[in-house]
Amino acid sequence: MNVFRPGNGKVQLSEAQIAARIRELGEQIKHDHAEQEPHLVCVLNGAFIFMADLVRAIDMPVTMDFLAVSSYGNAQQSSGEVELLKDLRMPIAGRQVIIVEDIVDTGITLNYLLRLLEARQPTSLKVAALLSKPSRRKVEVPIHYLGFEIEDAFVYGYGLDRGQFDRNLPFITSQA
Ligand code: IMP
């Protein structure tokens, strides 16, 4: 059985395409943070691979932390409610924070996180998201560093799960 087989849907992002775009995002983040080291906040679970590649594409000192929120469980639709499952270890007051998300779909999760972290008074609060599905948006949210805009399809691979499996695919794919 070959698990590294892409689906036959319209969204297909190869390992090389993802790597090239992340290199660009890393350069942009370095350029925008000449005055103070950025503090990257990874939103678990889906962003763990994006985070790992993104921090290595930023050629300057960075700090990082991790939080976890409830996603869809095994469903492919958002419940509309977000639950904080694991909070940050470090305070973010006075820091230049970048939230690192896998995908912005309805925007509900990111909106929740922006409110939560804004209240802790970071110097700045930005968002890096690998993927965005603008046609699905229910809440407008800013994305400062975006990997790829995609159409409405359920995608998986490169950290994103399909019923908890397929996070280990090195590419992003979708089904027909
Ligand atoms: P939102 O709150 O609707 O924007 O959804 C955000 C979260 O839902 C993401 O961080 C993902 O964990 C999950 N999600 C949304 N769309 C997809 C998808 O196409 N594949 C896998 N997970 C998804």
PDB file of C-alpha atoms and ligand atoms in Angstrom:
ATOM      1  CA  MET A   1       0.000   0.000   0.000  1.00  0.00           C
ATOM      2  CA  ASN A   2       1.411   3.365  -1.032  1.00  0.00           C
ATOM      3  CA  VAL A   3       0.134   6.064   1.313  1.00  0.00           C
ATOM      4  CA  PHE A   4       2.087   8.787  -0.505  1.00  0.00           C
ATOM      5  CA  ARG A   5      -0.413   8.891  -3.348  1.00  0.00           C
ATOM      6  CA  PRO A   6      -2.165  12.196  -4.119  1.00  0.00           C
ATOM      7  CA  GLY A   7      -5.947  12.432  -4.346  1.00  0.00           C
ATOM      8  CA  ASN A   8      -7.574  13.245  -7.672  1.00  0.00           C
ATOM      9  CA  GLY A   9      -9.122  16.585  -6.671  1.00  0.00           C
ATOM     10  CA  LYS A  10      -8.373  20.039  -8.043  1.00  0.00           C
ATOM     11  CA  VAL A  11      -6.091  21.254  -5.272  1.00  0.00           C
ATOM     12  CA  GLN A  12      -2.608  19.842  -5.708  1.00  0.00           C
ATOM     13  CA  LEU A  13       0.415  21.521  -4.161  1.00  0.00           C
ATOM     14  CA  SER A  14       3.680  19.678  -4.579  1.00  0.00           C
ATOM     15  CA  GLU A  15       6.482  19.470  -2.068  1.00  0.00           C
ATOM     16  CA  ALA A  16       8.591  21.751  -4.292  1.00  0.00           C
ATOM     17  CA  GLN A  17       5.834  24.364  -4.659  1.00  0.00           C
ATOM     18  CA  ILE A  18       5.266  24.468  -0.903  1.00  0.00           C
ATOM     19  CA  ALA A  19       9.002  24.711  -0.158  1.00  0.00           C
ATOM     20  CA  ALA A  20       9.494  27.567  -2.641  1.00  0.00           C
ATOM     21  CA  ARG A  21       6.599  29.574  -1.218  1.00  0.00           C
ATOM     22  CA  ILE A  22       7.755  29.050   2.367  1.00  0.00           C
ATOM     23  CA  ARG A  23      11.225  30.326   1.439  1.00  0.00           C
ATOM     24  CA  GLU A  24       9.580  33.532   0.204  1.00  0.00           C
ATOM     25  CA  LEU A  25       7.463  33.875   3.340  1.00  0.00           C
ATOM     26  CA  GLY A  26      10.555  33.385   5.513  1.00  0.00           C
ATOM     27  CA  GLU A  27      12.378  36.164   3.685  1.00  0.00           C
ATOM     28  CA  GLN A  28       9.390  38.470   3.989  1.00  0.00           C
ATOM     29  CA  ILE A  29       9.088  37.818   7.736  1.00  0.00           C
ATOM     30  CA  LYS A  30      12.794  38.535   8.234  1.00  0.00           C
ATOM     31  CA  HIS A  31      12.483  41.741   6.230  1.00  0.00           C
ATOM     32  CA  ASP A  32       9.472  42.897   8.294  1.00  0.00           C
ATOM     33  CA  HIS A  33      11.080  42.180  11.676  1.00  0.00           C
ATOM     34  CA  ALA A  34      14.407  43.983  11.473  1.00  0.00           C
ATOM     35  CA  GLU A  35      13.825  45.754  14.811  1.00  0.00           C
ATOM     36  CA  GLN A  36      12.766  42.910  17.071  1.00  0.00           C
ATOM     37  CA  GLU A  37      12.853  39.123  16.901  1.00  0.00           C
ATOM     38  CA  PRO A  38       9.466  37.658  15.993  1.00  0.00           C
ATOM     39  CA  HIS A  39       7.704  35.231  18.331  1.00  0.00           C
ATOM     40  CA  LEU A  40       5.945  32.526  16.351  1.00  0.00           C
ATOM     41  CA  VAL A  41       2.876  30.830  17.789  1.00  0.00           C
ATOM     42  CA  CYS A  42       2.054  27.484  16.192  1.00  0.00           C
ATOM     43  CA  VAL A  43      -1.585  26.434  16.216  1.00  0.00           C
ATOM     44  CA  LEU A  44      -1.603  22.707  16.855  1.00  0.00           C
ATOM     45  CA  ASN A  45      -2.203  20.258  15.420  1.00  0.00           C
ATOM     46  CA  GLY A  46      -2.506  21.112  11.752  1.00  0.00           C
ATOM     47  CA  ALA A  47       0.258  23.745  11.540  1.00  0.00           C
ATOM     48  CA  PHE A  48       3.075  21.643  12.976  1.00  0.00           C
ATOM     49  CA  ILE A  49       4.780  20.837   9.682  1.00  0.00           C
ATOM     50  CA  PHE A  50       4.290  24.326   8.237  1.00  0.00           C
ATOM     51  CA  MET A  51       5.735  25.779  11.467  1.00  0.00           C
ATOM     52  CA  ALA A  52       8.765  23.496  11.321  1.00  0.00           C
ATOM     53  CA  ASP A  53       9.570  24.523   7.755  1.00  0.00           C
ATOM     54  CA  LEU A  54       8.682  28.195   8.214  1.00  0.00           C
ATOM     55  CA  VAL A  55      10.925  28.800  11.243  1.00  0.00           C
ATOM     56  CA  ARG A  56      13.847  27.259   9.348  1.00  0.00           C
ATOM     57  CA  ALA A  57      13.182  29.630   6.447  1.00  0.00           C
ATOM     58  CA  ILE A  58      13.527  32.700   8.703  1.00  0.00           C
ATOM     59  CA  ASP A  59      17.226  33.548   8.784  1.00  0.00           C
ATOM     60  CA  MET A  60      17.270  35.467  12.077  1.00  0.00           C
ATOM     61  CA  PRO A  61      16.768  34.682  15.777  1.00  0.00           C
ATOM     62  CA  VAL A  62      13.165  33.774  16.556  1.00  0.00           C
ATOM     63  CA  THR A  63      11.343  32.415  19.583  1.00  0.00           C
ATOM     64  CA  MET A  64       8.366  30.127  19.391  1.00  0.00           C
ATOM     65  CA  ASP A  65       5.524  28.680  21.370  1.00  0.00           C
ATOM     66  CA  PHE A  66       2.602  26.337  20.775  1.00  0.00           C
ATOM     67  CA  LEU A  67      -1.079  26.317  21.532  1.00  0.00           C
ATOM     68  CA  ALA A  68      -3.809  23.873  20.655  1.00  0.00           C
ATOM     69  CA  VAL A  69      -7.415  24.502  19.766  1.00  0.00           C
ATOM     70  CA  SER A  70     -10.204  22.094  19.014  1.00  0.00           C
ATOM     71  CA  SER A  71     -10.711  21.674  15.297  1.00  0.00           C
ATOM     72  CA  TYR A  72     -13.322  19.555  13.610  1.00  0.00           C
ATOM     73  CA  GLY A  73     -12.565  16.314  15.410  1.00  0.00           C
ATOM     74  CA  ASN A  74     -13.068  13.752  12.696  1.00  0.00           C
ATOM     75  CA  ALA A  75     -15.689  15.795  10.888  1.00  0.00           C
ATOM     76  CA  GLN A  76     -15.076  17.938   7.810  1.00  0.00           C
ATOM     77  CA  GLN A  77     -17.333  20.806   8.943  1.00  0.00           C
ATOM     78  CA  SER A  78     -16.635  23.333  11.671  1.00  0.00           C
ATOM     79  CA  SER A  79     -18.889  23.180  14.716  1.00  0.00           C
ATOM     80  CA  GLY A  80     -18.601  26.967  14.977  1.00  0.00           C
ATOM     81  CA  GLU A  81     -17.242  26.738  18.504  1.00  0.00           C
ATOM     82  CA  VAL A  82     -13.579  26.964  19.374  1.00  0.00           C
ATOM     83  CA  GLU A  83     -12.059  25.485  22.490  1.00  0.00           C
ATOM     84  CA  LEU A  84      -8.572  26.230  23.797  1.00  0.00           C
ATOM     85  CA  LEU A  85      -7.056  22.839  24.562  1.00  0.00           C
ATOM     86  CA  LYS A  86      -3.521  23.975  25.364  1.00  0.00           C
ATOM     87  CA  ASP A  87      -2.417  27.515  26.172  1.00  0.00           C
ATOM     88  CA  LEU A  88       0.947  29.166  25.500  1.00  0.00           C
ATOM     89  CA  ARG A  89       3.844  28.602  27.919  1.00  0.00           C
ATOM     90  CA  MET A  90       5.260  32.130  27.620  1.00  0.00           C
ATOM     91  CA  PRO A  91       3.795  35.633  27.980  1.00  0.00           C
ATOM     92  CA  ILE A  92       3.563  37.618  24.738  1.00  0.00           C
ATOM     93  CA  ALA A  93       3.263  41.182  26.092  1.00  0.00           C
ATOM     94  CA  GLY A  94       5.679  43.460  24.249  1.00  0.00           C
ATOM     95  CA  ARG A  95       6.478  40.833  21.617  1.00  0.00           C
ATOM     96  CA  GLN A  96       5.982  40.860  17.858  1.00  0.00           C
ATOM     97  CA  VAL A  97       3.756  37.822  17.560  1.00  0.00           C
ATOM     98  CA  ILE A  98       2.971  35.841  14.422  1.00  0.00           C
ATOM     99  CA  ILE A  99       0.200  33.244  14.636  1.00  0.00           C
ATOM    100  CA  VAL A 100       1.077  30.274  12.402  1.00  0.00           C
ATOM    101  CA  GLU A 101      -2.033  28.506  11.062  1.00  0.00           C
ATOM    102  CA  ASP A 102      -2.422  25.671   8.588  1.00  0.00           C
ATOM    103  CA  ILE A 103      -5.589  26.857   6.869  1.00  0.00           C
ATOM    104  CA  VAL A 104      -8.140  29.623   7.262  1.00  0.00           C
ATOM    105  CA  ASP A 105     -11.546  28.305   6.292  1.00  0.00           C
ATOM    106  CA  THR A 106     -14.539  30.065   7.915  1.00  0.00           C
ATOM    107  CA  GLY A 107     -12.136  32.275   9.885  1.00  0.00           C
ATOM    108  CA  ILE A 108     -13.830  31.379  13.176  1.00  0.00           C
ATOM    109  CA  THR A 109     -10.740  29.768  14.739  1.00  0.00           C
ATOM    110  CA  LEU A 110      -8.421  32.592  13.748  1.00  0.00           C
ATOM    111  CA  ASN A 111     -10.871  35.241  14.909  1.00  0.00           C
ATOM    112  CA  TYR A 112     -10.998  33.544  18.315  1.00  0.00           C
ATOM    113  CA  LEU A 113      -7.200  33.386  18.504  1.00  0.00           C
ATOM    114  CA  LEU A 114      -6.738  37.012  17.480  1.00  0.00           C
ATOM    115  CA  ARG A 115      -9.061  38.153  20.270  1.00  0.00           C
ATOM    116  CA  LEU A 116      -7.445  35.855  22.809  1.00  0.00           C
ATOM    117  CA  LEU A 117      -3.895  36.971  22.051  1.00  0.00           C
ATOM    118  CA  GLU A 118      -4.657  40.651  21.419  1.00  0.00           C
ATOM    119  CA  ALA A 119      -5.873  40.892  25.031  1.00  0.00           C
ATOM    120  CA  ARG A 120      -2.351  39.915  26.173  1.00  0.00           C
ATOM    121  CA  GLN A 121      -0.935  43.100  24.661  1.00  0.00           C
ATOM    122  CA  PRO A 122       1.693  42.023  22.161  1.00  0.00           C
ATOM    123  CA  THR A 123       3.478  44.879  20.335  1.00  0.00           C
ATOM    124  CA  SER A 124       2.102  43.489  17.103  1.00  0.00           C
ATOM    125  CA  LEU A 125      -0.029  40.517  16.148  1.00  0.00           C
ATOM    126  CA  LYS A 126       0.192  39.092  12.653  1.00  0.00           C
ATOM    127  CA  VAL A 127      -0.926  35.920  10.934  1.00  0.00           C
ATOM    128  CA  ALA A 128       0.919  33.454   8.723  1.00  0.00           C
ATOM    129  CA  ALA A 129      -1.350  30.883   7.091  1.00  0.00           C
ATOM    130  CA  LEU A 130      -0.279  28.266   4.599  1.00  0.00           C
ATOM    131  CA  LEU A 131      -3.711  28.051   2.965  1.00  0.00           C
ATOM    132  CA  SER A 132      -6.842  30.168   2.732  1.00  0.00           C
ATOM    133  CA  LYS A 133     -10.263  29.330   1.326  1.00  0.00           C
ATOM    134  CA  PRO A 134     -11.763  32.839   0.921  1.00  0.00           C
ATOM    135  CA  SER A 135     -15.045  31.577  -0.537  1.00  0.00           C
ATOM    136  CA  ARG A 136     -15.837  29.870   2.788  1.00  0.00           C
ATOM    137  CA  ARG A 137     -15.247  32.871   5.027  1.00  0.00           C
ATOM    138  CA  LYS A 138     -17.845  33.692   7.696  1.00  0.00           C
ATOM    139  CA  VAL A 139     -15.676  36.138   9.673  1.00  0.00           C
ATOM    140  CA  GLU A 140     -13.232  38.552   8.051  1.00  0.00           C
ATOM    141  CA  VAL A 141      -9.729  37.992   9.406  1.00  0.00           C
ATOM    142  CA  PRO A 142      -6.358  39.436   8.349  1.00  0.00           C
ATOM    143  CA  ILE A 143      -3.668  37.193   6.849  1.00  0.00           C
ATOM    144  CA  HIS A 144      -0.306  38.955   6.584  1.00  0.00           C
ATOM    145  CA  TYR A 145       1.723  36.036   5.229  1.00  0.00           C
ATOM    146  CA  LEU A 146      -0.280  33.707   3.004  1.00  0.00           C
ATOM    147  CA  GLY A 147       1.069  30.621   1.279  1.00  0.00           C
ATOM    148  CA  PHE A 148      -1.703  29.818  -1.180  1.00  0.00           C
ATOM    149  CA  GLU A 149      -5.282  30.808  -1.813  1.00  0.00           C
ATOM    150  CA  ILE A 150      -7.294  27.727  -2.746  1.00  0.00           C
ATOM    151  CA  GLU A 151     -10.808  26.961  -3.893  1.00  0.00           C
ATOM    152  CA  ASP A 152     -13.405  25.310  -1.708  1.00  0.00           C
ATOM    153  CA  ALA A 153     -12.267  21.715  -1.339  1.00  0.00           C
ATOM    154  CA  PHE A 154     -11.365  19.593   1.628  1.00  0.00           C
ATOM    155  CA  VAL A 155      -7.580  19.345   1.538  1.00  0.00           C
ATOM    156  CA  TYR A 156      -5.170  17.151   3.423  1.00  0.00           C
ATOM    157  CA  GLY A 157      -1.498  16.348   3.728  1.00  0.00           C
ATOM    158  CA  TYR A 158       1.480  18.422   4.952  1.00  0.00           C
ATOM    159  CA  GLY A 159       0.115  18.523   8.511  1.00  0.00           C
ATOM    160  CA  LEU A 160      -3.574  18.675   7.622  1.00  0.00           C
ATOM    161  CA  ASP A 161      -5.501  15.571   8.478  1.00  0.00           C
ATOM    162  CA  ARG A 162      -8.232  13.568   6.892  1.00  0.00           C
ATOM    163  CA  GLY A 163      -9.864  11.751   9.814  1.00  0.00           C
ATOM    164  CA  GLN A 164      -6.543  12.057  11.715  1.00  0.00           C
ATOM    165  CA  PHE A 165      -4.613  10.291   8.933  1.00  0.00           C
ATOM    166  CA  ASP A 166      -2.548  11.709   6.052  1.00  0.00           C
ATOM    167  CA  ARG A 167      -0.775  14.437   8.041  1.00  0.00           C
ATOM    168  CA  ASN A 168       2.498  12.802   6.964  1.00  0.00           C
ATOM    169  CA  LEU A 169       1.949  13.306   3.227  1.00  0.00           C
ATOM    170  CA  PRO A 170       4.716  15.656   2.013  1.00  0.00           C
ATOM    171  CA  PHE A 171       2.310  17.430  -0.386  1.00  0.00           C
ATOM    172  CA  ILE A 172      -1.220  18.885  -0.175  1.00  0.00           C
ATOM    173  CA  THR A 173      -3.986  17.213  -2.093  1.00  0.00           C
ATOM    174  CA  SER A 174      -7.768  16.893  -2.289  1.00  0.00           C
ATOM    175  CA  GLN A 175     -10.336  14.411  -3.416  1.00  0.00           C
ATOM    176  CA  ALA A 176     -12.573  14.787  -6.446  1.00  0.00           C
TER     177      ALA A 176
HETATM  178  P1  IMP B   1     -12.009  27.683  10.474  1.00  0.00           P
HETATM  179  O1  IMP B   1     -12.228  28.003  11.912  1.00  0.00           O
HETATM  180  O2  IMP B   1     -13.298  27.291   9.795  1.00  0.00           O
HETATM  181  O3  IMP B   1     -11.289  28.766   9.712  1.00  0.00           O
HETATM  182  O4  IMP B   1     -11.155  26.359  10.409  1.00  0.00           O
HETATM  183  C1  IMP B   1      -9.875  26.309  10.821  1.00  0.00           C
HETATM  184  C2  IMP B   1      -9.418  24.904  11.086  1.00  0.00           C
HETATM  185  O5  IMP B   1     -10.244  23.889  10.507  1.00  0.00           O
HETATM  186  C3  IMP B   1      -8.055  24.721  10.463  1.00  0.00           C
HETATM  187  O6  IMP B   1      -7.051  25.165  11.328  1.00  0.00           O
HETATM  188  C4  IMP B   1      -8.027  23.223  10.209  1.00  0.00           C
HETATM  189  O7  IMP B   1      -7.589  22.551  11.368  1.00  0.00           O
HETATM  190  C5  IMP B   1      -9.469  22.855   9.935  1.00  0.00           C
HETATM  191  N1  IMP B   1      -9.727  22.783   8.474  1.00  0.00           N
HETATM  192  C6  IMP B   1     -10.395  23.679   7.724  1.00  0.00           C
HETATM  193  N2  IMP B   1     -10.443  23.305   6.437  1.00  0.00           N
HETATM  194  C7  IMP B   1      -9.765  22.142   6.360  1.00  0.00           C
HETATM  195  C8  IMP B   1      -9.427  21.263   5.258  1.00  0.00           C
HETATM  196  O8  IMP B   1      -9.764  21.462   4.070  1.00  0.00           O
HETATM  197  N3  IMP B   1      -8.676  20.182   5.592  1.00  0.00           N
HETATM  198  C9  IMP B   1      -8.269  19.916   6.867  1.00  0.00           C
HETATM  199  N4  IMP B   1      -8.548  20.710   7.910  1.00  0.00           N
HETATM  200  C10 IMP B   1      -9.296  21.816   7.663  1.00  0.00           C
END
